[in-house]
Coordinates of C-alpha atoms and ligand atoms in Angstrom, one line a residue:
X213 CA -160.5 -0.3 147.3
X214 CA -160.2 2.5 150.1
X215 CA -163.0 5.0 149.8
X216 CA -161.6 8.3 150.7
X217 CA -163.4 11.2 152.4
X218 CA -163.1 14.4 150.0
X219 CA -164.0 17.9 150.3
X220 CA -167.6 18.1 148.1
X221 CA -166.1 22.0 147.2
X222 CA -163.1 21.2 146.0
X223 CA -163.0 17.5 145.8
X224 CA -159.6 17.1 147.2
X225 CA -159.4 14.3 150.4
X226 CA -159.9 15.6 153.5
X227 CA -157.6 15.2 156.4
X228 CA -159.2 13.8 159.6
X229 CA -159.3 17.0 161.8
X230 CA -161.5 19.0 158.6
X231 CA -163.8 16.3 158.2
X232 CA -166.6 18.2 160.6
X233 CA -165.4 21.5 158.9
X234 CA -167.7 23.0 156.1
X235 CA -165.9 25.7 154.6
X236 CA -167.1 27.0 151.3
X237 CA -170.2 24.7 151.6
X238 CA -173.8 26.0 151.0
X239 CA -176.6 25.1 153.7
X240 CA -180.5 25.9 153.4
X241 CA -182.8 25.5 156.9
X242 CA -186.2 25.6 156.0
X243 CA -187.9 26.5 159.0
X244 CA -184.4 28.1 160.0
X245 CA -185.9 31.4 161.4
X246 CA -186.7 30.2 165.2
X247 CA -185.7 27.2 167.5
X248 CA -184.1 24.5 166.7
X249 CA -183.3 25.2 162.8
X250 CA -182.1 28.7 164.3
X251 CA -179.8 26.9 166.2
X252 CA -178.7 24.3 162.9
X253 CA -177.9 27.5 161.2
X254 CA -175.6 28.6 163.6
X255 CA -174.0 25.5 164.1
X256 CA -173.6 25.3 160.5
X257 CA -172.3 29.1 159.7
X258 CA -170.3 28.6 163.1
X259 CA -168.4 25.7 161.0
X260 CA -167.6 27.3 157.7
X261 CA -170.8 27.2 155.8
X262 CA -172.8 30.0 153.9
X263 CA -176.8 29.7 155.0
X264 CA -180.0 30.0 153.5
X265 CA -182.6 30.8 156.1
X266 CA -185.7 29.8 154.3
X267 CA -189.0 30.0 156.4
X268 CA -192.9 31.1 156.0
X269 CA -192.1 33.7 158.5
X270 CA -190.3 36.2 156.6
X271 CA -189.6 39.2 159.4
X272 CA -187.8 36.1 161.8
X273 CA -185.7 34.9 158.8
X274 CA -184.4 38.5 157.8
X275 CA -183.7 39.0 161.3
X276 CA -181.5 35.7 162.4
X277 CA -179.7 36.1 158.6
X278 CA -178.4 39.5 159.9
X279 CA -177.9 37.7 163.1
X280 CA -175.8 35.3 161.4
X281 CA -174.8 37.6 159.1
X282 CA -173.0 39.9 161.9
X283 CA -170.7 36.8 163.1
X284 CA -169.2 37.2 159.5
X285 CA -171.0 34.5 157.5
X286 CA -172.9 35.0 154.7
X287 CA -176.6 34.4 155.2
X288 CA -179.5 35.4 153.0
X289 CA -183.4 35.1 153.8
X290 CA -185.4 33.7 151.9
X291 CA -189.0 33.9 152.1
X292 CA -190.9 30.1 151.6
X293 CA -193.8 27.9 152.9
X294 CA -192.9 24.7 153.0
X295 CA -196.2 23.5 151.5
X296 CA -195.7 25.5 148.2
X297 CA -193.9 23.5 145.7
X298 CA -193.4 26.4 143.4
X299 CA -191.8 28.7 146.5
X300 CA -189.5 25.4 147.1
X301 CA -188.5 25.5 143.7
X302 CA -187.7 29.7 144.1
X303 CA -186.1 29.1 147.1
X304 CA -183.3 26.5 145.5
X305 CA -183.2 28.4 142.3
X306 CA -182.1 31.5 144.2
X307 CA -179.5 29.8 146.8
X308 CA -177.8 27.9 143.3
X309 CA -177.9 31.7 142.1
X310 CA -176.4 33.7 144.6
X311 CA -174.2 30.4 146.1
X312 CA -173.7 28.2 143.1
X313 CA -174.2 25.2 145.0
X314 CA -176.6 23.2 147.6
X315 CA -174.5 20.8 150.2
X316 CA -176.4 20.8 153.4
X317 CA -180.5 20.8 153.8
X318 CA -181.8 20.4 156.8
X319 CA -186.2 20.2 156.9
X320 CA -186.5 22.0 160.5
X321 CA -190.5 23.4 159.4
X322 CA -193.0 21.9 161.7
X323 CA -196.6 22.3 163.4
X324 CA -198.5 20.8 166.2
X325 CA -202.2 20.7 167.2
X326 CA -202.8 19.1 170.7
X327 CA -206.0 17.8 170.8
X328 CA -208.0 13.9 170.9
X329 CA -207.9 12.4 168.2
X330 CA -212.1 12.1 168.2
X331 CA -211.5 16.3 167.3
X332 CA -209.6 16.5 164.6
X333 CA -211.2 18.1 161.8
X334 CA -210.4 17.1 157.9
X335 CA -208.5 20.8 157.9
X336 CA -206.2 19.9 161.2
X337 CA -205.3 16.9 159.9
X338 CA -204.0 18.0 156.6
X339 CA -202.3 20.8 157.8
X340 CA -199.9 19.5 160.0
X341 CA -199.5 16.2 157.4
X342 CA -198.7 19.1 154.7
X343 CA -196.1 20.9 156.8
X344 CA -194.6 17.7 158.6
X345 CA -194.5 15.4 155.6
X346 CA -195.8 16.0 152.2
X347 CA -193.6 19.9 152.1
X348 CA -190.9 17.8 153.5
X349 CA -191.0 14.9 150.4
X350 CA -191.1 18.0 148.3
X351 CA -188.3 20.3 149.8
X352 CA -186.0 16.9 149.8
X353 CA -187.1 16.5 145.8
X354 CA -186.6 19.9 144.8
X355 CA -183.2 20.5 146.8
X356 CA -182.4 16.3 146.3
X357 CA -182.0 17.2 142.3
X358 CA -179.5 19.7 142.7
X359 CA -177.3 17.7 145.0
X360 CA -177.7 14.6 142.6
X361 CA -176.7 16.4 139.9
X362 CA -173.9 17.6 141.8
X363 CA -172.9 14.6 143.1
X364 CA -173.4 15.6 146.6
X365 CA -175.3 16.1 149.6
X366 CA -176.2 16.1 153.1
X367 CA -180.0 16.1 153.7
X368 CA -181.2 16.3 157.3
X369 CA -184.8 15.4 158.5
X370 CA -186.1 16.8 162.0
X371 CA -188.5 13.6 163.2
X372 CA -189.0 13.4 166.4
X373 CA -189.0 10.9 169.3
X374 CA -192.4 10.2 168.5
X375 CA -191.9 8.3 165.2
X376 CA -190.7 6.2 167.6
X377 CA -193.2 6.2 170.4
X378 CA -196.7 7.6 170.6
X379 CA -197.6 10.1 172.9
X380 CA -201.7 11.2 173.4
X381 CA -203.1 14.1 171.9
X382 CA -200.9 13.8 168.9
X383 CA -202.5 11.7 166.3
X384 CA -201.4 14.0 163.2
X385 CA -198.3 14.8 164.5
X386 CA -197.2 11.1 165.3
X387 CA -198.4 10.2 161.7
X388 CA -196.1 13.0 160.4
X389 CA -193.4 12.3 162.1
X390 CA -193.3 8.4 161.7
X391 CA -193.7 9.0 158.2
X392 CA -190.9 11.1 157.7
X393 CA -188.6 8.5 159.3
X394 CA -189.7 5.9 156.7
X395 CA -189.5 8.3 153.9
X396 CA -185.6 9.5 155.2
X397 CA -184.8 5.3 154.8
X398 CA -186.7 5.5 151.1
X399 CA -184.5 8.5 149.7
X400 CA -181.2 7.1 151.5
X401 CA -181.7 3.9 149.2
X402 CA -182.5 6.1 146.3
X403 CA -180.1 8.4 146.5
X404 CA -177.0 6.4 148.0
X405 CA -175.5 6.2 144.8
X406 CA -175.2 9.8 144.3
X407 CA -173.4 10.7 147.4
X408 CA -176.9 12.1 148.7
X409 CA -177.2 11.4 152.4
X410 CA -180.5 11.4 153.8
X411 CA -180.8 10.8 157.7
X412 CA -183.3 12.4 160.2
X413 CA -182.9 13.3 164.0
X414 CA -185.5 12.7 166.2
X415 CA -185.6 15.1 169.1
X416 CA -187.2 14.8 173.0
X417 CA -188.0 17.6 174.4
X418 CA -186.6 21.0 173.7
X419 CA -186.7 24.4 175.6
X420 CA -188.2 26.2 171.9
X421 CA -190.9 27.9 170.9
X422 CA -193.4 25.4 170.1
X423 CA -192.7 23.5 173.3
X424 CA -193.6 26.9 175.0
X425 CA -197.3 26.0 176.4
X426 CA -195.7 22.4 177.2
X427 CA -192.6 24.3 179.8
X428 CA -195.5 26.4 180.9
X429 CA -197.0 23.6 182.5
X430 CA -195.1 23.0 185.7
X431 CA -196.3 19.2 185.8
X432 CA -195.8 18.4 182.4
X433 CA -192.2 20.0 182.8
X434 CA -191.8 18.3 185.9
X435 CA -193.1 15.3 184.4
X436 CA -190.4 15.2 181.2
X437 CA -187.7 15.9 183.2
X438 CA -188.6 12.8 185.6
X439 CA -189.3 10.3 182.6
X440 CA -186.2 11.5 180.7
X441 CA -182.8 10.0 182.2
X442 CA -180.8 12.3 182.3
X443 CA -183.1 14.1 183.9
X444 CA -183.9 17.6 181.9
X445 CA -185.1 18.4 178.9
X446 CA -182.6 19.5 175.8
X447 CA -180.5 22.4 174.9
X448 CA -181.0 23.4 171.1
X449 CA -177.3 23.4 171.4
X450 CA -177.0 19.4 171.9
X451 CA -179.3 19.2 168.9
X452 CA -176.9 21.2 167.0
X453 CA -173.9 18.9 167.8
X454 CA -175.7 15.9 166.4
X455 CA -176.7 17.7 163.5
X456 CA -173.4 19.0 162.4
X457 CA -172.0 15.7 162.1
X458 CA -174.6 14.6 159.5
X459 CA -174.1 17.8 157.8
X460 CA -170.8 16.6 157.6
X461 CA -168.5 15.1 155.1
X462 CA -167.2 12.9 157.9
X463 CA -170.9 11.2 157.9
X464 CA -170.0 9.4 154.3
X465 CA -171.1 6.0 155.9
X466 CA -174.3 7.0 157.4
X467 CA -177.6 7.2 155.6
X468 CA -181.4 6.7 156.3
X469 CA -180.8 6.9 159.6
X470 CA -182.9 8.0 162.8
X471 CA -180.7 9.6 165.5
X472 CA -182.5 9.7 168.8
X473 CA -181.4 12.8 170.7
X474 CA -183.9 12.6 173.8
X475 CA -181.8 12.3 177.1
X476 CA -182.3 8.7 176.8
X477 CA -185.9 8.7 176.7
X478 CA -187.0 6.2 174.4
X479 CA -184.9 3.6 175.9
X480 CA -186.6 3.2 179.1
Ligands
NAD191 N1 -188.8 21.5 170.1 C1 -188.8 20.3 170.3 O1 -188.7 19.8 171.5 C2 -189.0 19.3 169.2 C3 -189.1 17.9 169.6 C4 -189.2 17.0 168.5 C5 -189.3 17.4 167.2 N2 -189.3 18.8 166.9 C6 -189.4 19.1 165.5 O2 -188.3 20.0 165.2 C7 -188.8 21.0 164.2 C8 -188.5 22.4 164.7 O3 -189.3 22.6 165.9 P1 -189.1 23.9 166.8 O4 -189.4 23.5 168.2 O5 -187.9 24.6 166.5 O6 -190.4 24.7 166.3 P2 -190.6 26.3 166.2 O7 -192.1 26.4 166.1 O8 -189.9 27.0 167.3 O9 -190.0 26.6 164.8 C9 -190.5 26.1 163.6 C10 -190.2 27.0 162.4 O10 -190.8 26.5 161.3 C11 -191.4 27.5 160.5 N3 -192.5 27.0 159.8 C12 -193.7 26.5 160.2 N4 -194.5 26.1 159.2 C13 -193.8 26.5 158.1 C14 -194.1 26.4 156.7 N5 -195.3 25.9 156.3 N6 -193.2 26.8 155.8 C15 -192.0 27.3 156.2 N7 -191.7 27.4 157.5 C16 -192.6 27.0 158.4 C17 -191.9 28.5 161.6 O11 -192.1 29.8 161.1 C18 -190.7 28.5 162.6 O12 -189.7 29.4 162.2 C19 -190.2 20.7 164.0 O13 -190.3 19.8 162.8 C20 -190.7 19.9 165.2 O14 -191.7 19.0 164.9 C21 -189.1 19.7 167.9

């Protein structure tokens, strides 16, 4: 039997050159007001898709909807921490409202603390483990329900490189992170069945906000660049390539898992 690649809107079969397109489809990026979920949404609008910017910081997210908005896609802002189960649950109750449907989610919300791991406090810990895993389990449960009942979806997990390695000063944060790659192989296996994807891309180093203090440094920049073959650190926009075809309905095959987009870096 020959599985074939339809359109999730419309359910027709798709012809190879729309299989990256995602016209009429319905995207939310929590954590989509800055960096490198800013630069999903655009990738996402760019290729056909309406987009729900949904983040904590709710001046940002108005501001890159109308951003959005002005290339002549429909965007909407939605104000929503990540850690509040009940603002999840608003957040996809108002996209299915205004959009009628939920095809792409992409879990871009994250926080750091640099420090030794002899100094985190109780409170450090659980904050970034709240943010970088548990709101992500519940943003892929609460958004995951609407796509299984609708038979589809695309969910999209932003590891990082260091579920993969460790790197010092980053206890919490490599905890987070290797536990969102185990958890994005969980819900593929759960949700398979469904035509739910769930995969997760696991970034290097990116010119973004949060890396801001790391870029500042001239020998930690210098230092990346060196360890990381191809010899610079990333462009949000080579992040954006890699997630657009997991947003895709051309990605039908692939689910749970980790796409390394580091320059190489982990495979020294
Ligand atoms: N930038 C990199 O090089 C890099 C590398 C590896 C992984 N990552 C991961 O990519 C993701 C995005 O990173 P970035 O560099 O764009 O960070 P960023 O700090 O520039 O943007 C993060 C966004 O998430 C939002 N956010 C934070 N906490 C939130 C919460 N509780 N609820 C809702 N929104 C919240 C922020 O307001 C912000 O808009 C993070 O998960 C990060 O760990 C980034």
């Amino acid at each position: 039997m020959t599985h074939q690649i339809q359109d999730p809107v419309n359910g027709q079969a798709l012809q190879r050159s729309k299989l990256f397109r995602l016209d009429g489809q319905t995207a939310i990026i929590i954590g989509g007001a800055q960096g490198l979920g800013k630069t999903a949404a655009l990738f996402l609008a760019e290729f056909g898709a309406q987009v729900v910017i949904a983040d904590r910081n709710e001046e940002q997210a108005q501001a890159t909807a109308e951003e959005i908005g002005a290339l002549g896609t429909r965007a909407l802002a939605l104000p929503a921490d990540i850690t509040v189960k009940s603002d999840l649950e608003r957040m996809a109750a108002s996209t299915v409202e205004e959009f009628g449907r939920i095809d792409i989610l992409v879990n871009s919300a994250g926080i750091n603390i640099r420090e030794p791991a002899m100094d985190v406090t109780e409170e450090h810990w659980s904050s970034i483990i709240n943010v970088n895993l548990t709101g992500l389990f519940f943003a892929c449960q609460v958004v995951g329900s609407v796509m299984v009942r609708q038979g589809y979806g695309r969910i999209i997990n932003i590891a990082s490189h260091m579920a993969k390695i460790a790197w010092h000063l980053r206890s919490a944060y490599c905890a987070s992170k290797g536990g969102v790659a185990q958890l994005t192989k969980e819900l593929a296996i759960e949700w398979a069945e469904h035509g739910v994807t769930v995969n997760a891309i696991a970034p290097s180093f990116f010119l973004t906000p949060m890396n801001e203090p790391l870029f500042a440094d001239a020998e930690m920049s210098a230092f990346i660049s060196h360890n990381t073959p191809v010899g610079r650190p990333g462009n949000p926009e080579e992040l954006g390539s890699a997630l657009l075809f997991l947003a895709s309905p051309g990605s039908s095959y692939v689910t749970g898992h980790l796409l390394l987009v580091d320059g190489g870096y982990t495979s020294r």
